[in-house]
CSV table of C-alpha atoms and ligand atoms in Angstrom, one decimal:
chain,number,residue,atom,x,y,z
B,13,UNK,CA,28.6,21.3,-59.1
B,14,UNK,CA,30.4,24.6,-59.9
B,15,UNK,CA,27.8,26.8,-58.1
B,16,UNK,CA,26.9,24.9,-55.1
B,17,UNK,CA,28.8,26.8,-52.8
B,18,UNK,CA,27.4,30.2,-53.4
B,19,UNK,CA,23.9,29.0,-54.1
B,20,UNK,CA,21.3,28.3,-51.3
B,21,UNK,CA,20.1,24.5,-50.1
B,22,UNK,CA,18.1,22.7,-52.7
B,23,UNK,CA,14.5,21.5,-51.7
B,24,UNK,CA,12.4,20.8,-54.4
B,25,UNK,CA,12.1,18.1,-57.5
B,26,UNK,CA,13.1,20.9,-60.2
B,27,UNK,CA,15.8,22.5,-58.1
B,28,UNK,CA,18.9,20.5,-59.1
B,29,UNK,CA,17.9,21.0,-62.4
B,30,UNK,CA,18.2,25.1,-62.5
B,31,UNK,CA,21.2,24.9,-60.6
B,32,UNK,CA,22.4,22.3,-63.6
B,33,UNK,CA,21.7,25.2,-65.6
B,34,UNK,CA,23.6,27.9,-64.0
B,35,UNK,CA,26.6,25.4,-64.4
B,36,UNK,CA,26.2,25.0,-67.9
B,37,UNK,CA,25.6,28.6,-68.3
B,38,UNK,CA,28.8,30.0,-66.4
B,39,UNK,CA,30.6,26.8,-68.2
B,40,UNK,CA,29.9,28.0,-71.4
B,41,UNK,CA,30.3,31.9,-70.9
B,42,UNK,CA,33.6,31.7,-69.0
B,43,UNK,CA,35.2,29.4,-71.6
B,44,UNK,CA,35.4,31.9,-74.7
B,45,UNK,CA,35.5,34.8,-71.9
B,46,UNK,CA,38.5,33.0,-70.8
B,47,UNK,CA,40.2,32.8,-74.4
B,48,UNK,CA,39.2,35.9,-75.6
B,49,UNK,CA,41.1,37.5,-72.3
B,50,UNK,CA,44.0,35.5,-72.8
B,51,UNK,CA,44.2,36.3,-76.6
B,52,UNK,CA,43.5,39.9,-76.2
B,53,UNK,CA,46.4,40.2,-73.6
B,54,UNK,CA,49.0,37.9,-74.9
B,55,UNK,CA,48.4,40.0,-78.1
B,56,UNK,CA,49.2,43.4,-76.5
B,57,UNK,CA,52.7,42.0,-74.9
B,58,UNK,CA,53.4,40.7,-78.3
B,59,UNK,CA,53.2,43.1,-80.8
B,60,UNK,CA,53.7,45.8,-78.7
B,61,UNK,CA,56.3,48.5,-79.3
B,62,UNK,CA,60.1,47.8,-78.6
B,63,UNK,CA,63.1,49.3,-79.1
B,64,UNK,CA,63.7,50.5,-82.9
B,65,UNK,CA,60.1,48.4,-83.3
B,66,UNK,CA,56.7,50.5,-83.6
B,67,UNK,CA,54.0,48.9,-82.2
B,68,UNK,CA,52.1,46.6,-85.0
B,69,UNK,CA,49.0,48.5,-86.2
B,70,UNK,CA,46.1,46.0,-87.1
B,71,UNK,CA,43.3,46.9,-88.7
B,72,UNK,CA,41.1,43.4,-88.4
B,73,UNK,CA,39.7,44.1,-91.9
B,74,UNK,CA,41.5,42.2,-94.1
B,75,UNK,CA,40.1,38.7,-94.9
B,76,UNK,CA,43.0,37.4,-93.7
B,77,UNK,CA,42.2,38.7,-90.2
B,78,UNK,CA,38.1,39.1,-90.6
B,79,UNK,CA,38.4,34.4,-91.0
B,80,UNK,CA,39.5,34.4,-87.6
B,81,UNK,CA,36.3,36.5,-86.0
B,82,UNK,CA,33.9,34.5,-88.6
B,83,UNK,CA,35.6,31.1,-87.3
B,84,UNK,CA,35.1,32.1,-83.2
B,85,UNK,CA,31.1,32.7,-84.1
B,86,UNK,CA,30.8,29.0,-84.5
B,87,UNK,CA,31.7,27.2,-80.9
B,88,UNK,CA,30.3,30.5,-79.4
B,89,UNK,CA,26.6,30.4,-81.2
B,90,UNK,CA,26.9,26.2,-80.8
B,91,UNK,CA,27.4,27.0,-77.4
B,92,UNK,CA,24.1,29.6,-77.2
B,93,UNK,CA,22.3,26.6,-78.9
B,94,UNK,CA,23.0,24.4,-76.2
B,95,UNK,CA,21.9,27.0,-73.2
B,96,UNK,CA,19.1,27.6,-75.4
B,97,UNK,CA,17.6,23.9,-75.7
B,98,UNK,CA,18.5,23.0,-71.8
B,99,UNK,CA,16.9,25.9,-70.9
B,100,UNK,CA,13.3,25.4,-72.7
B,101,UNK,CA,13.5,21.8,-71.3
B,102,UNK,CA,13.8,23.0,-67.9
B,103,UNK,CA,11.0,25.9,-68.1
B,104,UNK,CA,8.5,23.4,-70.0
B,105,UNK,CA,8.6,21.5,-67.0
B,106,UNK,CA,8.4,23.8,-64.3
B,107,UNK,CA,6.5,26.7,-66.0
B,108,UNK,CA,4.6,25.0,-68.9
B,109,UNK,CA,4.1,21.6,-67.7
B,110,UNK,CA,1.5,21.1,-64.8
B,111,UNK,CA,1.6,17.6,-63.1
B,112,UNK,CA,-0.7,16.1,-61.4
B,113,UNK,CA,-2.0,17.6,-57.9
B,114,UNK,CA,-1.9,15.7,-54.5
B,115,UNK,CA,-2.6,18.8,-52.5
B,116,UNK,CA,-2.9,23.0,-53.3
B,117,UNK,CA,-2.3,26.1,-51.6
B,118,UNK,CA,-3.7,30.2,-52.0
B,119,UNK,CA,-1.2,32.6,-51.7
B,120,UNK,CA,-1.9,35.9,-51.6
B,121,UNK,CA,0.3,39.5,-51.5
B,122,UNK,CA,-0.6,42.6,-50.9
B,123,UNK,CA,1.4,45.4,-49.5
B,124,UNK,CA,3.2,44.5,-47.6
B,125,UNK,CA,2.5,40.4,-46.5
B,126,UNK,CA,1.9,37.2,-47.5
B,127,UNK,CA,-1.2,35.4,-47.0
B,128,UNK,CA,-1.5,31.4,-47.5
B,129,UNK,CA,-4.1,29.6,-47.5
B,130,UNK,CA,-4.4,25.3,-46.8
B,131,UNK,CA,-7.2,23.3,-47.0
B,132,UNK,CA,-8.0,21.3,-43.9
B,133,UNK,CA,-8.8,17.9,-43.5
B,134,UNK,CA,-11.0,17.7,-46.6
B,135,UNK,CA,-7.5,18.2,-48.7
B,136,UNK,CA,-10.2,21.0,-50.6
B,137,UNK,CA,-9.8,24.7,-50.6
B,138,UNK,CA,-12.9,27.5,-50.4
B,139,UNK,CA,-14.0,25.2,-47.1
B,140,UNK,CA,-14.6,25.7,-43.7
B,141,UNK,CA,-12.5,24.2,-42.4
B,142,UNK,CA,-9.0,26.0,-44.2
B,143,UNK,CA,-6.2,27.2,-42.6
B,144,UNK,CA,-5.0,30.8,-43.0
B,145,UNK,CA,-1.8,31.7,-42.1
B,146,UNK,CA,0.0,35.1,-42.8
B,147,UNK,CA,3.6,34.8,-43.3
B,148,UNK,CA,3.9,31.1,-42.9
B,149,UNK,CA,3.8,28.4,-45.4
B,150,UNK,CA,3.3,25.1,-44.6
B,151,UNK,CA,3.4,21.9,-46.7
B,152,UNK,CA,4.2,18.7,-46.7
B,153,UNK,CA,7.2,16.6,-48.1
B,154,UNK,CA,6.7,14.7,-51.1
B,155,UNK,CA,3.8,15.8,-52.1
B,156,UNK,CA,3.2,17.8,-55.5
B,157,UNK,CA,1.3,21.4,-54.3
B,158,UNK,CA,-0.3,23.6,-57.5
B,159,UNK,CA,-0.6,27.2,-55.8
B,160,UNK,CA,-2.9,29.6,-57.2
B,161,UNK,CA,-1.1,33.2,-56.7
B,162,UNK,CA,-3.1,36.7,-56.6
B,163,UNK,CA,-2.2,39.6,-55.5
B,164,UNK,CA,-4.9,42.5,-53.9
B,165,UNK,CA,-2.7,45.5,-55.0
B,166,UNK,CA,0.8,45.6,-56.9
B,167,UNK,CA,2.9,43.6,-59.0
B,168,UNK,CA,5.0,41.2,-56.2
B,169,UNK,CA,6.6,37.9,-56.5
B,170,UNK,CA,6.3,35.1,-54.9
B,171,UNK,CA,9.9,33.4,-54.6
B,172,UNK,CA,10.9,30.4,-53.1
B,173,UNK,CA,15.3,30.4,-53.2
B,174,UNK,CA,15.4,26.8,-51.6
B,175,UNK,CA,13.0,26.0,-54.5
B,176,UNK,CA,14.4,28.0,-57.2
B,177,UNK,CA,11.1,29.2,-57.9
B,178,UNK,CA,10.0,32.7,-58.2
B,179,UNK,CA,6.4,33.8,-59.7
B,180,UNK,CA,5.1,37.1,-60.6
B,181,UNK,CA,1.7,38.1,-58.8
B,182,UNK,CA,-0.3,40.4,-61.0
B,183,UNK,CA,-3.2,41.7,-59.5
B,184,UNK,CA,-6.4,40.7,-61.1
B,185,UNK,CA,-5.1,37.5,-62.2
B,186,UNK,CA,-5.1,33.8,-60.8
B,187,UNK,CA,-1.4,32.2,-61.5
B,188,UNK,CA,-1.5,28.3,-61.3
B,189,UNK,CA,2.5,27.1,-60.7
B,190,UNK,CA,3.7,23.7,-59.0
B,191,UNK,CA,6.2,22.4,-56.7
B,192,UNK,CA,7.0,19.3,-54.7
B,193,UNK,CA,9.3,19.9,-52.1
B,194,UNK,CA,12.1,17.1,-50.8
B,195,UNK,CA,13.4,17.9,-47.6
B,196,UNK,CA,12.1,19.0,-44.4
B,197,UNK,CA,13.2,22.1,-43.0
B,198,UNK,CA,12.3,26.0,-42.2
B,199,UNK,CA,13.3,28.7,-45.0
B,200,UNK,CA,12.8,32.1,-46.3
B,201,UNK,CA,10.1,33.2,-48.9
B,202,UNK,CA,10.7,37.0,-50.6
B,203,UNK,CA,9.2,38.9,-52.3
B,204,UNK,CA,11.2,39.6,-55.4
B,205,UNK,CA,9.7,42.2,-57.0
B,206,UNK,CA,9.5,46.1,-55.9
B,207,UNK,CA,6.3,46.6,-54.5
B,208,UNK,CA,6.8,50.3,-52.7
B,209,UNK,CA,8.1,50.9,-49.3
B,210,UNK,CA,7.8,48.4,-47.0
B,211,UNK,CA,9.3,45.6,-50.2
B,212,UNK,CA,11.8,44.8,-47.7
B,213,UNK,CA,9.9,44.4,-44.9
B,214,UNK,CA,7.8,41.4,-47.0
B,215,UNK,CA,9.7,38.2,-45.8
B,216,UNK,CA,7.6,34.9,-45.3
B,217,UNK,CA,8.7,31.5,-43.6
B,218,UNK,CA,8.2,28.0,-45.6
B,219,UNK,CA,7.8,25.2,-43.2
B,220,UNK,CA,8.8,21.7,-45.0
B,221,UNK,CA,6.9,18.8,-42.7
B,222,UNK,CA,7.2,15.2,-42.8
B,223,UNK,CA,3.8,13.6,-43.9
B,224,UNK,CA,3.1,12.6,-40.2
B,225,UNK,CA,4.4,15.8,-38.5
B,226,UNK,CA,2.0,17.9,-41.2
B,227,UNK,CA,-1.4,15.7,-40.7
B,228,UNK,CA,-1.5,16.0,-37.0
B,229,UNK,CA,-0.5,20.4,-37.7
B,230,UNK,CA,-3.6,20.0,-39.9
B,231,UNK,CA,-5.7,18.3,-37.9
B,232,UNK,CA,-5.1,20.4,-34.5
B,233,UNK,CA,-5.4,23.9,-37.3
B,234,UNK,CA,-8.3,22.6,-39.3
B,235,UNK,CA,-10.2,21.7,-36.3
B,236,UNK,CA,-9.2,25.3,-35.1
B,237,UNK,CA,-10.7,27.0,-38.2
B,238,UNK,CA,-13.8,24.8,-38.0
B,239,UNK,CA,-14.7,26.6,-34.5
B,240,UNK,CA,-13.8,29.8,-35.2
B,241,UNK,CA,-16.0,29.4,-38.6
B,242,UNK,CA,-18.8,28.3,-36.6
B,243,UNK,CA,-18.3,30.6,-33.7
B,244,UNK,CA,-18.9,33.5,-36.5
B,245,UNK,CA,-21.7,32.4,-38.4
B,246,UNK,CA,-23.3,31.9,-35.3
B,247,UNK,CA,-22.8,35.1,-33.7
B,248,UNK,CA,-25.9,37.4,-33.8
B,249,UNK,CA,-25.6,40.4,-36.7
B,250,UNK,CA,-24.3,42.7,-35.4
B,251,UNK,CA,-21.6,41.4,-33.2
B,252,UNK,CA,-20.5,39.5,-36.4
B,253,UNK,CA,-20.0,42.3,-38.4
B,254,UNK,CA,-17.8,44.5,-35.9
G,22,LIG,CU1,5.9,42.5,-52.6
């Protein structure tokens, strides 16, 4: 591909496909940028001025001139029509389209982290047994995740480079989005939108687990957040309120 160099590691089932689109895109841009550059300057060194010769004064508005800008319109706007339909296919299935669950995750911003929520054992969220983790995504490989995104304060985004996926969070609102990611690994998570002062200082961590590796982290967390649960509904009152 054209852009795989610049662009970051690919980890999820709709990645290839965006980065499909960038090539197309850049393709079908540099193409008539590339003519129009080379016409435009082989045009100035050729009916430039010379000795005895005035440079060649040309209006464009004769029909005899205008048939030449009507006639470029038509690869260029067949060209936008292409870009066009690839690129509704692509966001109906990763924005429109909404497969099939195996698993789910909450994540939450606020100013200026991430919060993420996993179910436990149960595979269930809103139990007691969930993991919460700030800054730190984990999931398995494989397997298709919805995530329901909120935010407490601001407008943030939840973006995902490796995934080429990025989500507003609008406060007030519950955003359902997908993803299934392919390779195991450790990468970043940003937030992509302004969100005030500390915006930079808003980086999370996606941990991509084998199916094996991420039971037995579940097991050993969910267990975890079972006895803490238990240790705080248990506590008297007052000590569980401080
Ligand atoms: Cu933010």
């Amino acid at each position: 591909m054209i852009l795989d160099s610049l662009l970051p590691a690919t980890a999820s089932t709709y990645a290839a496909d965006i980065d499909q689109l960038f090539d197309v895109i850049t393709l079908l841009v540099m193409l008539p940028f590339s003519v129009a550059c080379y016409l435009f300057f082989s045009f100035i060194f050729r009916f430039r001025a010379k000795d005895g010769e005035k440079a060649m004064y040309i209006t464009g508005t004769e029909h005899r001139y205008m048939k030449w800008i009507h006639r470029a319109h038509y690869p260029v706007l067949t060209f936008d029509l292409i870009i066009v339909v690839m690129a509704v296919n692509v966001w109906y299935d990763v924005k429109q389209d909404l497969p099939e669950k195996e698993s789910e995750v909450r994540v939450i911003a606020q100013q200026w982290a991430w919060t993420f929520v996993h179910p436990g054992l149960d595979n269930t969220l809103g139990t007691a047994d969930d993991i919460t983790k700030v800054n730190e995504l984990h999931v398995s490989k494989d397997t298709l995740y919805h995530f329901k995104l909120e935010s407490l304060d601001v407008l943030h985004n939840f973006s995902v480079p490796v995934f080429r996926l990025k989500q507003d969070a609008i406060p007030g609102r519950v955003i359902t989005g997908w993803f299934e990611p392919t390779v195991t690994g450790e990468h970043d998570i940003q937030c992509a939108e302004i969100c005030g002062i500390g915006h930079g200082l808003m980086p999370a961590r996606i941990k991509i687990k084998g199916a094996a590796e991420y039971a037995k982290w579940v097991e050993r967390e969910s267990a975890l957040a079972l006895a803490r649960h238990m240790e705080e509904t248990s506590q008297p009152l007052e000590i569980a309120q401080r």
